[in-house]
Amino acid sequence: MIVLDEYRAELKKDVHWFEDRILKRFLRYVAFPTTSNRQATEIPSTPGQRVFAEALAAELRSLGISQVEVDDHSYVYSCLPASEGLSRKVPPLGLVAHLDTASDAPGENVKPRVHEHYDGKPIVLEAGVVLHPQDSPQLLSYKGRTIITSDGTTLLGSDDKAGIAEIITAFEYFTLHPDEPHGKLELVFTPDEETGRGTNEFPRDKLASSFCLTLDGGGDGTIEAECFDAYNVNVTIKGKSIHLGDARGRLVNAVTLLGELLSMLPAAESPEATDGRYGYYAPIEATSTIEEATVSILIRDFEERECLRRVKAIKACAKALETLYPGAVCNVKSEKQYSNMFPYIKKEKRAFALIKEAIQMSGIAPRETIIRGGTDGARLSETGIPTPNLFDGGFNYHSRKEWAALDAMVRACRTVICLAQLWTRD
């Protein structure tokens, strides 16, 4: 992490205000239980997201922002009109974050812990959870600074409540500084991003912006324009039950077949065995009885052809099971979730130059990286709204070891403010 000395004096201005506003907001937001449900079909998939959406709308109105809406699907939309006195018409800029948290770790009754003047040592939390610099070397970049964790019994929720806190604080800043130049700013907070359905009911008709940013993770100072192509594969295995005492030559145990199927997936192409640009198979949920077993497998890669290769391989494995176990029936259904957003974003050279300059102005050297995951920006980019992802100061997402760095959160907020100002350039 490279902090730029040339901006240190400017960054001292209002720093305590930013720290106070962002931290208080974030601590308040993570208390809302907003875990989404992959199995639900409605949007939002859980009632807590609606409660959180209404609370955020009320907060925005309390800041004096008049145009605030929450629709039937709990999307929050708000906008700030362009500042007065601009010499030209500035294109609107959209800011996007999501309401829900992942179901991969417990997300209710979150009890955040604020560690001021972090000493660089392992942080011992509850439930045997230890946050160690050996596992999270980024911690050492914030020695002496403030970091936030959960108590170890839940995730923290910086994915994506850090992004929400930063966007709302940026809006508040502009309401308090009406002389600061900016074009029209729009925000959208989406439900169910973690289920892959965050943009299914996106209020596209309300959005005037033709370019947006998600604030949804990434290391300090990062801008991300490339993500996975993503497929979800659901396999249903039907067996045949019989009394176990009479099972010889007659029983077809779907539980056994499920284990066989999973053992056919190459261990070298799993999330725990890959990094960088390598893709994977990821079984995430399974149910099983003797008569029927189901499994959901995520397929991820930066090249769509590699995703399709893996889908084809799963179908071949299912066919092999039917051959090996007469009487078994395997059904495979695949669904594309989102595309790599890079082809839609790579042409936005001016926007990227401004984003990098804004990151520099926040006090850190910009870094362009890839996302080993996806954001709402992937789906938005497909619809014609290029939407790269900006860092938000959170780390170790979807885990009880999740943590956030207050310095990075402040820089993310300042980046948004600086970008809004740079956006007014001719």
mmCIF file with all atom_site columns, C-alpha atoms in Angstrom, residues 202-398:
data_model
loop_
_atom_site.group_PDB
_atom_site.id
_atom_site.type_symbol
_atom_site.label_atom_id
_atom_site.label_alt_id
_atom_site.label_comp_id
_atom_site.label_asym_id
_atom_site.label_entity_id
_atom_site.label_seq_id
_atom_site.pdbx_PDB_ins_code
_atom_site.Cartn_x
_atom_site.Cartn_y
_atom_site.Cartn_z
_atom_site.occupancy
_atom_site.B_iso_or_equiv
_atom_site.pdbx_formal_charge
_atom_site.auth_seq_id
_atom_site.auth_comp_id
_atom_site.auth_asym_id
_atom_site.auth_atom_id
_atom_site.pdbx_PDB_model_num
ATOM 1   C CA . PHE A 1 202 ? -33.176 -2.881  -11.063 1.00 0.00 ? 202 PHE A CA 1
ATOM 2   C CA . PRO A 1 203 ? -34.993 0.465   -11.515 1.00 0.00 ? 203 PRO A CA 1
ATOM 3   C CA . ARG A 1 204 ? -33.383 1.145   -14.875 1.00 0.00 ? 204 ARG A CA 1
ATOM 4   C CA . ASP A 1 205 ? -36.089 3.631   -15.864 1.00 0.00 ? 205 ASP A CA 1
ATOM 5   C CA . LYS A 1 206 ? -35.201 5.908   -12.935 1.00 0.00 ? 206 LYS A CA 1
ATOM 6   C CA . LEU A 1 207 ? -31.464 5.941   -13.599 1.00 0.00 ? 207 LEU A CA 1
ATOM 7   C CA . ALA A 1 208 ? -30.154 8.787   -15.749 1.00 0.00 ? 208 ALA A CA 1
ATOM 8   C CA . SER A 1 209 ? -26.498 7.783   -15.384 1.00 0.00 ? 209 SER A CA 1
ATOM 9   C CA . SER A 1 210 ? -24.787 6.092   -18.322 1.00 0.00 ? 210 SER A CA 1
ATOM 10  C CA . PHE A 1 211 ? -21.771 5.237   -16.133 1.00 0.00 ? 211 PHE A CA 1
ATOM 11  C CA . CYS A 1 212 ? -21.795 3.880   -12.580 1.00 0.00 ? 212 CYS A CA 1
ATOM 12  C CA . LEU A 1 213 ? -19.461 2.602   -9.893  1.00 0.00 ? 213 LEU A CA 1
ATOM 13  C CA . THR A 1 214 ? -20.096 -0.158  -7.413  1.00 0.00 ? 214 THR A CA 1
ATOM 14  C CA . LEU A 1 215 ? -18.349 0.181   -4.048  1.00 0.00 ? 215 LEU A CA 1
ATOM 15  C CA . ASP A 1 216 ? -18.127 -3.498  -3.248  1.00 0.00 ? 216 ASP A CA 1
ATOM 16  C CA . GLY A 1 217 ? -14.726 -4.623  -2.098  1.00 0.00 ? 217 GLY A CA 1
ATOM 17  C CA . GLY A 1 218 ? -11.177 -4.827  -3.310  1.00 0.00 ? 218 GLY A CA 1
ATOM 18  C CA . GLY A 1 219 ? -7.971  -3.802  -1.600  1.00 0.00 ? 219 GLY A CA 1
ATOM 19  C CA . ASP A 1 220 ? -7.177  -0.217  -0.649  1.00 0.00 ? 220 ASP A CA 1
ATOM 20  C CA . GLY A 1 221 ? -6.842  1.915   -3.767  1.00 0.00 ? 221 GLY A CA 1
ATOM 21  C CA . THR A 1 222 ? -8.090  -0.702  -6.217  1.00 0.00 ? 222 THR A CA 1
ATOM 22  C CA . ILE A 1 223 ? -10.313 -0.271  -9.240  1.00 0.00 ? 223 ILE A CA 1
ATOM 23  C CA . GLU A 1 224 ? -11.657 -3.449  -10.823 1.00 0.00 ? 224 GLU A CA 1
ATOM 24  C CA . ALA A 1 225 ? -12.921 -3.694  -14.395 1.00 0.00 ? 225 ALA A CA 1
ATOM 25  C CA . GLU A 1 226 ? -12.773 -7.435  -14.952 1.00 0.00 ? 226 GLU A CA 1
ATOM 26  C CA . CYS A 1 227 ? -14.714 -10.192 -13.205 1.00 0.00 ? 227 CYS A CA 1
ATOM 27  C CA . PHE A 1 228 ? -15.638 -13.832 -13.669 1.00 0.00 ? 228 PHE A CA 1
ATOM 28  C CA . ASP A 1 229 ? -18.083 -15.215 -16.164 1.00 0.00 ? 229 ASP A CA 1
ATOM 29  C CA . ALA A 1 230 ? -20.519 -17.104 -13.956 1.00 0.00 ? 230 ALA A CA 1
ATOM 30  C CA . TYR A 1 231 ? -22.789 -20.123 -14.304 1.00 0.00 ? 231 TYR A CA 1
ATOM 31  C CA . ASN A 1 232 ? -24.855 -22.039 -11.776 1.00 0.00 ? 232 ASN A CA 1
ATOM 32  C CA . VAL A 1 233 ? -25.391 -25.759 -12.372 1.00 0.00 ? 233 VAL A CA 1
ATOM 33  C CA . ASN A 1 234 ? -28.100 -27.668 -10.505 1.00 0.00 ? 234 ASN A CA 1
ATOM 34  C CA . VAL A 1 235 ? -27.906 -31.459 -10.548 1.00 0.00 ? 235 VAL A CA 1
ATOM 35  C CA . THR A 1 236 ? -30.788 -33.673 -9.390  1.00 0.00 ? 236 THR A CA 1
ATOM 36  C CA . ILE A 1 237 ? -30.057 -37.371 -8.879  1.00 0.00 ? 237 ILE A CA 1
ATOM 37  C CA . LYS A 1 238 ? -32.992 -39.759 -8.529  1.00 0.00 ? 238 LYS A CA 1
ATOM 38  C CA . GLY A 1 239 ? -32.356 -43.129 -6.943  1.00 0.00 ? 239 GLY A CA 1
ATOM 39  C CA . LYS A 1 240 ? -34.523 -46.119 -6.012  1.00 0.00 ? 240 LYS A CA 1
ATOM 40  C CA . SER A 1 241 ? -35.311 -47.023 -2.419  1.00 0.00 ? 241 SER A CA 1
ATOM 41  C CA . ILE A 1 242 ? -35.905 -50.457 -0.952  1.00 0.00 ? 242 ILE A CA 1
ATOM 42  C CA . HIS A 1 243 ? -35.634 -51.916 2.530   1.00 0.00 ? 243 HIS A CA 1
ATOM 43  C CA . LEU A 1 244 ? -31.936 -52.067 3.256   1.00 0.00 ? 244 LEU A CA 1
ATOM 44  C CA . GLY A 1 245 ? -32.220 -55.718 4.223   1.00 0.00 ? 245 GLY A CA 1
ATOM 45  C CA . ASP A 1 246 ? -33.356 -56.496 0.693   1.00 0.00 ? 246 ASP A CA 1
ATOM 46  C CA . ALA A 1 247 ? -31.131 -53.951 -1.050  1.00 0.00 ? 247 ALA A CA 1
ATOM 47  C CA . ARG A 1 248 ? -28.669 -56.202 -2.888  1.00 0.00 ? 248 ARG A CA 1
ATOM 48  C CA . GLY A 1 249 ? -28.945 -55.563 -6.619  1.00 0.00 ? 249 GLY A CA 1
ATOM 49  C CA . ARG A 1 250 ? -32.016 -53.377 -6.139  1.00 0.00 ? 250 ARG A CA 1
ATOM 50  C CA . LEU A 1 251 ? -31.069 -50.251 -4.163  1.00 0.00 ? 251 LEU A CA 1
ATOM 51  C CA . VAL A 1 252 ? -29.906 -47.154 -6.042  1.00 0.00 ? 252 VAL A CA 1
ATOM 52  C CA . ASN A 1 253 ? -28.753 -44.792 -3.293  1.00 0.00 ? 253 ASN A CA 1
ATOM 53  C CA . ALA A 1 254 ? -28.842 -41.153 -4.431  1.00 0.00 ? 254 ALA A CA 1
ATOM 54  C CA . VAL A 1 255 ? -26.669 -40.166 -1.452  1.00 0.00 ? 255 VAL A CA 1
ATOM 55  C CA . THR A 1 256 ? -23.911 -42.465 -2.680  1.00 0.00 ? 256 THR A CA 1
ATOM 56  C CA . LEU A 1 257 ? -24.244 -41.178 -6.213  1.00 0.00 ? 257 LEU A CA 1
ATOM 57  C CA . LEU A 1 258 ? -23.978 -37.592 -5.021  1.00 0.00 ? 258 LEU A CA 1
ATOM 58  C CA . GLY A 1 259 ? -20.673 -38.429 -3.361  1.00 0.00 ? 259 GLY A CA 1
ATOM 59  C CA . GLU A 1 260 ? -19.496 -40.102 -6.569  1.00 0.00 ? 260 GLU A CA 1
ATOM 60  C CA . LEU A 1 261 ? -20.430 -37.047 -8.615  1.00 0.00 ? 261 LEU A CA 1
ATOM 61  C CA . LEU A 1 262 ? -18.565 -34.655 -6.335  1.00 0.00 ? 262 LEU A CA 1
ATOM 62  C CA . SER A 1 263 ? -15.507 -36.914 -6.333  1.00 0.00 ? 263 SER A CA 1
ATOM 63  C CA . MET A 1 264 ? -15.407 -36.637 -10.129 1.00 0.00 ? 264 MET A CA 1
ATOM 64  C CA . LEU A 1 265 ? -14.840 -32.877 -9.978  1.00 0.00 ? 265 LEU A CA 1
ATOM 65  C CA . PRO A 1 266 ? -11.103 -32.126 -10.303 1.00 0.00 ? 266 PRO A CA 1
ATOM 66  C CA . ALA A 1 267 ? -9.635  -31.034 -6.977  1.00 0.00 ? 267 ALA A CA 1
ATOM 67  C CA . ALA A 1 268 ? -7.153  -28.811 -8.810  1.00 0.00 ? 268 ALA A CA 1
ATOM 68  C CA . GLU A 1 269 ? -10.094 -26.760 -10.123 1.00 0.00 ? 269 GLU A CA 1
ATOM 69  C CA . SER A 1 270 ? -11.665 -25.868 -6.786  1.00 0.00 ? 270 SER A CA 1
ATOM 70  C CA . PRO A 1 271 ? -11.768 -22.418 -5.145  1.00 0.00 ? 271 PRO A CA 1
ATOM 71  C CA . GLU A 1 272 ? -9.320  -23.525 -2.472  1.00 0.00 ? 272 GLU A CA 1
ATOM 72  C CA . ALA A 1 273 ? -6.797  -24.665 -5.110  1.00 0.00 ? 273 ALA A CA 1
ATOM 73  C CA . THR A 1 274 ? -6.937  -21.707 -7.503  1.00 0.00 ? 274 THR A CA 1
ATOM 74  C CA . ASP A 1 275 ? -6.111  -18.027 -7.616  1.00 0.00 ? 275 ASP A CA 1
ATOM 75  C CA . GLY A 1 276 ? -5.328  -15.325 -10.141 1.00 0.00 ? 276 GLY A CA 1
ATOM 76  C CA . ARG A 1 277 ? -7.037  -16.015 -13.456 1.00 0.00 ? 277 ARG A CA 1
ATOM 77  C CA . TYR A 1 278 ? -7.767  -19.701 -12.837 1.00 0.00 ? 278 TYR A CA 1
ATOM 78  C CA . GLY A 1 279 ? -11.417 -20.722 -12.675 1.00 0.00 ? 279 GLY A CA 1
ATOM 79  C CA . TYR A 1 280 ? -13.165 -23.384 -10.618 1.00 0.00 ? 280 TYR A CA 1
ATOM 80  C CA . TYR A 1 281 ? -16.062 -25.670 -9.754  1.00 0.00 ? 281 TYR A CA 1
ATOM 81  C CA . ALA A 1 282 ? -17.638 -24.848 -6.361  1.00 0.00 ? 282 ALA A CA 1
ATOM 82  C CA . PRO A 1 283 ? -20.334 -27.103 -4.864  1.00 0.00 ? 283 PRO A CA 1
ATOM 83  C CA . ILE A 1 284 ? -22.124 -24.790 -2.438  1.00 0.00 ? 284 ILE A CA 1
ATOM 84  C CA . GLU A 1 285 ? -25.332 -26.509 -1.321  1.00 0.00 ? 285 GLU A CA 1
ATOM 85  C CA . ALA A 1 286 ? -26.578 -30.088 -1.293  1.00 0.00 ? 286 ALA A CA 1
ATOM 86  C CA . THR A 1 287 ? -29.542 -32.076 0.019   1.00 0.00 ? 287 THR A CA 1
ATOM 87  C CA . SER A 1 288 ? -29.890 -35.829 -0.083  1.00 0.00 ? 288 SER A CA 1
ATOM 88  C CA . THR A 1 289 ? -32.052 -38.823 0.746   1.00 0.00 ? 289 THR A CA 1
ATOM 89  C CA . ILE A 1 290 ? -31.867 -42.311 -0.691  1.00 0.00 ? 290 ILE A CA 1
ATOM 90  C CA . GLU A 1 291 ? -34.452 -41.423 -3.336  1.00 0.00 ? 291 GLU A CA 1
ATOM 91  C CA . GLU A 1 292 ? -33.221 -37.987 -4.349  1.00 0.00 ? 292 GLU A CA 1
ATOM 92  C CA . ALA A 1 293 ? -30.139 -35.828 -4.011  1.00 0.00 ? 293 ALA A CA 1
ATOM 93  C CA . THR A 1 294 ? -29.539 -32.318 -5.292  1.00 0.00 ? 294 THR A CA 1
ATOM 94  C CA . VAL A 1 295 ? -26.451 -30.167 -5.501  1.00 0.00 ? 295 VAL A CA 1
ATOM 95  C CA . SER A 1 296 ? -25.797 -26.626 -6.675  1.00 0.00 ? 296 SER A CA 1
ATOM 96  C CA . ILE A 1 297 ? -22.407 -26.073 -8.294  1.00 0.00 ? 297 ILE A CA 1
ATOM 97  C CA . LEU A 1 298 ? -21.020 -22.649 -9.153  1.00 0.00 ? 298 LEU A CA 1
ATOM 98  C CA . ILE A 1 299 ? -18.836 -22.427 -12.251 1.00 0.00 ? 299 ILE A CA 1
ATOM 99  C CA . ARG A 1 300 ? -16.458 -19.476 -12.495 1.00 0.00 ? 300 ARG A CA 1
ATOM 100 C CA . ASP A 1 301 ? -13.785 -18.420 -14.984 1.00 0.00 ? 301 ASP A CA 1
ATOM 101 C CA . PHE A 1 302 ? -12.555 -15.308 -16.760 1.00 0.00 ? 302 PHE A CA 1
ATOM 102 C CA . GLU A 1 303 ? -13.146 -17.028 -20.122 1.00 0.00 ? 303 GLU A CA 1
ATOM 103 C CA . GLU A 1 304 ? -16.689 -18.104 -20.967 1.00 0.00 ? 304 GLU A CA 1
ATOM 104 C CA . ARG A 1 305 ? -15.458 -21.048 -23.014 1.00 0.00 ? 305 ARG A CA 1
ATOM 105 C CA . GLU A 1 306 ? -13.860 -22.452 -19.861 1.00 0.00 ? 306 GLU A CA 1
ATOM 106 C CA . CYS A 1 307 ? -17.169 -22.116 -18.006 1.00 0.00 ? 307 CYS A CA 1
ATOM 107 C CA . LEU A 1 308 ? -18.934 -23.968 -20.816 1.00 0.00 ? 308 LEU A CA 1
ATOM 108 C CA . ARG A 1 309 ? -16.249 -26.664 -20.735 1.00 0.00 ? 309 ARG A CA 1
ATOM 109 C CA . ARG A 1 310 ? -16.961 -27.237 -17.057 1.00 0.00 ? 310 ARG A CA 1
ATOM 110 C CA . VAL A 1 311 ? -20.727 -27.327 -17.595 1.00 0.00 ? 311 VAL A CA 1
ATOM 111 C CA . LYS A 1 312 ? -20.178 -29.944 -20.301 1.00 0.00 ? 312 LYS A CA 1
ATOM 112 C CA . ALA A 1 313 ? -17.932 -31.936 -17.955 1.00 0.00 ? 313 ALA A CA 1
ATOM 113 C CA . ILE A 1 314 ? -20.620 -32.036 -15.250 1.00 0.00 ? 314 ILE A CA 1
ATOM 114 C CA . LYS A 1 315 ? -23.132 -33.318 -17.793 1.00 0.00 ? 315 LYS A CA 1
ATOM 115 C CA . ALA A 1 316 ? -20.658 -36.034 -18.805 1.00 0.00 ? 316 ALA A CA 1
ATOM 116 C CA . CYS A 1 317 ? -20.168 -37.015 -15.154 1.00 0.00 ? 317 CYS A CA 1
ATOM 117 C CA . ALA A 1 318 ? -23.931 -37.258 -14.688 1.00 0.00 ? 318 ALA A CA 1
ATOM 118 C CA . LYS A 1 319 ? -24.217 -39.468 -17.778 1.00 0.00 ? 319 LYS A CA 1
ATOM 119 C CA . ALA A 1 320 ? -21.447 -41.700 -16.449 1.00 0.00 ? 320 ALA A CA 1
ATOM 120 C CA . LEU A 1 321 ? -23.352 -42.174 -13.177 1.00 0.00 ? 321 LEU A CA 1
ATOM 121 C CA . GLU A 1 322 ? -26.424 -43.323 -15.071 1.00 0.00 ? 322 GLU A CA 1
ATOM 122 C CA . THR A 1 323 ? -24.264 -45.881 -16.886 1.00 0.00 ? 323 THR A CA 1
ATOM 123 C CA . LEU A 1 324 ? -22.516 -47.103 -13.740 1.00 0.00 ? 324 LEU A CA 1
ATOM 124 C CA . TYR A 1 325 ? -25.706 -47.301 -11.677 1.00 0.00 ? 325 TYR A CA 1
ATOM 125 C CA . PRO A 1 326 ? -28.606 -48.682 -13.750 1.00 0.00 ? 326 PRO A CA 1
ATOM 126 C CA . GLY A 1 327 ? -31.873 -47.175 -12.595 1.00 0.00 ? 327 GLY A CA 1
ATOM 127 C CA . ALA A 1 328 ? -30.336 -43.853 -11.598 1.00 0.00 ? 328 ALA A CA 1
ATOM 128 C CA . VAL A 1 329 ? -31.603 -40.725 -13.343 1.00 0.00 ? 329 VAL A CA 1
ATOM 129 C CA . CYS A 1 330 ? -29.501 -37.540 -13.354 1.00 0.00 ? 330 CYS A CA 1
ATOM 130 C CA . ASN A 1 331 ? -30.880 -34.198 -14.514 1.00 0.00 ? 331 ASN A CA 1
ATOM 131 C CA . VAL A 1 332 ? -28.511 -31.279 -15.102 1.00 0.00 ? 332 VAL A CA 1
ATOM 132 C CA . LYS A 1 333 ? -29.694 -27.704 -15.540 1.00 0.00 ? 333 LYS A CA 1
ATOM 133 C CA . SER A 1 334 ? -27.321 -24.791 -16.084 1.00 0.00 ? 334 SER A CA 1
ATOM 134 C CA . GLU A 1 335 ? -28.021 -21.075 -15.878 1.00 0.00 ? 335 GLU A CA 1
ATOM 135 C CA . LYS A 1 336 ? -25.782 -18.171 -16.758 1.00 0.00 ? 336 LYS A CA 1
ATOM 136 C CA . GLN A 1 337 ? -25.605 -15.685 -13.875 1.00 0.00 ? 337 GLN A CA 1
ATOM 137 C CA . TYR A 1 338 ? -23.431 -12.877 -15.229 1.00 0.00 ? 338 TYR A CA 1
ATOM 138 C CA . SER A 1 339 ? -20.668 -12.091 -17.712 1.00 0.00 ? 339 SER A CA 1
ATOM 139 C CA . ASN A 1 340 ? -17.160 -10.754 -17.406 1.00 0.00 ? 340 ASN A CA 1
ATOM 140 C CA . MET A 1 341 ? -17.742 -7.010  -17.540 1.00 0.00 ? 341 MET A CA 1
ATOM 141 C CA . PHE A 1 342 ? -14.398 -6.119  -19.117 1.00 0.00 ? 342 PHE A CA 1
ATOM 142 C CA . PRO A 1 343 ? -15.614 -6.080  -22.760 1.00 0.00 ? 343 PRO A CA 1
ATOM 143 C CA . TYR A 1 344 ? -18.231 -3.494  -21.777 1.00 0.00 ? 344 TYR A CA 1
ATOM 144 C CA . ILE A 1 345 ? -15.874 -1.313  -19.724 1.00 0.00 ? 345 ILE A CA 1
ATOM 145 C CA . LYS A 1 346 ? -12.564 -1.347  -21.620 1.00 0.00 ? 346 LYS A CA 1
ATOM 146 C CA . LYS A 1 347 ? -13.620 1.512   -23.909 1.00 0.00 ? 347 LYS A CA 1
ATOM 147 C CA . GLU A 1 348 ? -14.184 3.926   -20.998 1.00 0.00 ? 348 GLU A CA 1
ATOM 148 C CA . LYS A 1 349 ? -10.635 5.316   -21.024 1.00 0.00 ? 349 LYS A CA 1
ATOM 149 C CA . ARG A 1 350 ? -11.540 8.842   -19.889 1.00 0.00 ? 350 ARG A CA 1
ATOM 150 C CA . ALA A 1 351 ? -13.622 7.554   -16.984 1.00 0.00 ? 351 ALA A CA 1
ATOM 151 C CA . PHE A 1 352 ? -10.804 5.262   -15.886 1.00 0.00 ? 352 PHE A CA 1
ATOM 152 C CA . ALA A 1 353 ? -8.276  8.073   -16.003 1.00 0.00 ? 353 ALA A CA 1
ATOM 153 C CA . LEU A 1 354 ? -10.527 10.196  -13.788 1.00 0.00 ? 354 LEU A CA 1
ATOM 154 C CA . ILE A 1 355 ? -11.124 7.330   -11.339 1.00 0.00 ? 355 ILE A CA 1
ATOM 155 C CA . LYS A 1 356 ? -7.392  6.751   -10.987 1.00 0.00 ? 356 LYS A CA 1
ATOM 156 C CA . GLU A 1 357 ? -6.801  10.463  -10.455 1.00 0.00 ? 357 GLU A CA 1
ATOM 157 C CA . ALA A 1 358 ? -9.532  10.525  -7.796  1.00 0.00 ? 358 ALA A CA 1
ATOM 158 C CA . ILE A 1 359 ? -7.921  7.583   -6.001  1.00 0.00 ? 359 ILE A CA 1
ATOM 159 C CA . GLN A 1 360 ? -4.602  9.460   -6.036  1.00 0.00 ? 360 GLN A CA 1
ATOM 160 C CA . MET A 1 361 ? -6.323  12.516  -4.594  1.00 0.00 ? 361 MET A CA 1
ATOM 161 C CA . SER A 1 362 ? -7.631  10.322  -1.758  1.00 0.00 ? 362 SER A CA 1
ATOM 162 C CA . GLY A 1 363 ? -4.006  9.723   -0.828  1.00 0.00 ? 363 GLY A CA 1
ATOM 163 C CA . ILE A 1 364 ? -3.077  6.345   -2.239  1.00 0.00 ? 364 ILE A CA 1
ATOM 164 C CA . ALA A 1 365 ? -1.644  4.989   -5.473  1.00 0.00 ? 365 ALA A CA 1
ATOM 165 C CA . PRO A 1 366 ? -4.340  3.414   -7.667  1.00 0.00 ? 366 PRO A CA 1
ATOM 166 C CA . ARG A 1 367 ? -4.123  -0.252  -8.613  1.00 0.00 ? 367 ARG A CA 1
ATOM 167 C CA . GLU A 1 368 ? -6.116  -1.946  -11.358 1.00 0.00 ? 368 GLU A CA 1
ATOM 168 C CA . THR A 1 369 ? -6.983  -5.536  -10.409 1.00 0.00 ? 369 THR A CA 1
ATOM 169 C CA . ILE A 1 370 ? -9.374  -8.342  -11.339 1.00 0.00 ? 370 ILE A CA 1
ATOM 170 C CA . ILE A 1 371 ? -12.331 -9.585  -9.277  1.00 0.00 ? 371 ILE A CA 1
ATOM 171 C CA . ARG A 1 372 ? -12.412 -13.278 -8.443  1.00 0.00 ? 372 ARG A CA 1
ATOM 172 C CA . GLY A 1 373 ? -16.139 -12.913 -8.063  1.00 0.00 ? 373 GLY A CA 1
ATOM 173 C CA . GLY A 1 374 ? -18.861 -10.688 -9.396  1.00 0.00 ? 374 GLY A CA 1
ATOM 174 C CA . THR A 1 375 ? -20.780 -7.538  -8.583  1.00 0.00 ? 375 THR A CA 1
ATOM 175 C CA . ASP A 1 376 ? -24.024 -5.923  -9.655  1.00 0.00 ? 376 ASP A CA 1
ATOM 176 C CA . GLY A 1 377 ? -21.784 -4.007  -12.033 1.00 0.00 ? 377 GLY A CA 1
ATOM 177 C CA . ALA A 1 378 ? -21.351 -7.091  -14.207 1.00 0.00 ? 378 ALA A CA 1
ATOM 178 C CA . ARG A 1 379 ? -25.066 -7.264  -14.961 1.00 0.00 ? 379 ARG A CA 1
ATOM 179 C CA . LEU A 1 380 ? -25.384 -3.487  -15.309 1.00 0.00 ? 380 LEU A CA 1
ATOM 180 C CA . SER A 1 381 ? -22.503 -3.434  -17.767 1.00 0.00 ? 381 SER A CA 1
ATOM 181 C CA . GLU A 1 382 ? -24.315 -6.019  -19.891 1.00 0.00 ? 382 GLU A CA 1
ATOM 182 C CA . THR A 1 383 ? -27.330 -3.694  -20.076 1.00 0.00 ? 383 THR A CA 1
ATOM 183 C CA . GLY A 1 384 ? -25.219 -0.850  -21.448 1.00 0.00 ? 384 GLY A CA 1
ATOM 184 C CA . ILE A 1 385 ? -24.190 0.924   -18.231 1.00 0.00 ? 385 ILE A CA 1
ATOM 185 C CA . PRO A 1 386 ? -20.432 0.366   -17.746 1.00 0.00 ? 386 PRO A CA 1
ATOM 186 C CA . THR A 1 387 ? -19.960 -0.190  -14.009 1.00 0.00 ? 387 THR A CA 1
ATOM 187 C CA . PRO A 1 388 ? -16.485 -1.000  -12.668 1.00 0.00 ? 388 PRO A CA 1
ATOM 188 C CA . ASN A 1 389 ? -15.907 -1.690  -8.989  1.00 0.00 ? 389 ASN A CA 1
ATOM 189 C CA . LEU A 1 390 ? -14.153 0.571   -6.476  1.00 0.00 ? 390 LEU A CA 1
ATOM 190 C CA . PHE A 1 391 ? -12.580 -0.523  -3.195  1.00 0.00 ? 391 PHE A CA 1
ATOM 191 C CA . ASP A 1 392 ? -14.573 -0.021  0.017   1.00 0.00 ? 392 ASP A CA 1
ATOM 192 C CA . GLY A 1 393 ? -12.084 -0.917  2.765   1.00 0.00 ? 393 GLY A CA 1
ATOM 193 C CA . GLY A 1 394 ? -13.345 -4.412  3.614   1.00 0.00 ? 394 GLY A CA 1
ATOM 194 C CA . PHE A 1 395 ? -11.358 -7.660  3.682   1.00 0.00 ? 395 PHE A CA 1
ATOM 195 C CA . ASN A 1 396 ? -12.000 -11.414 4.162   1.00 0.00 ? 396 ASN A CA 1
ATOM 196 C CA . TYR A 1 397 ? -15.579 -11.208 2.934   1.00 0.00 ? 397 TYR A CA 1
ATOM 197 C CA . HIS A 1 398 ? -18.143 -13.946 3.675   1.00 0.00 ? 398 HIS A CA 1
#
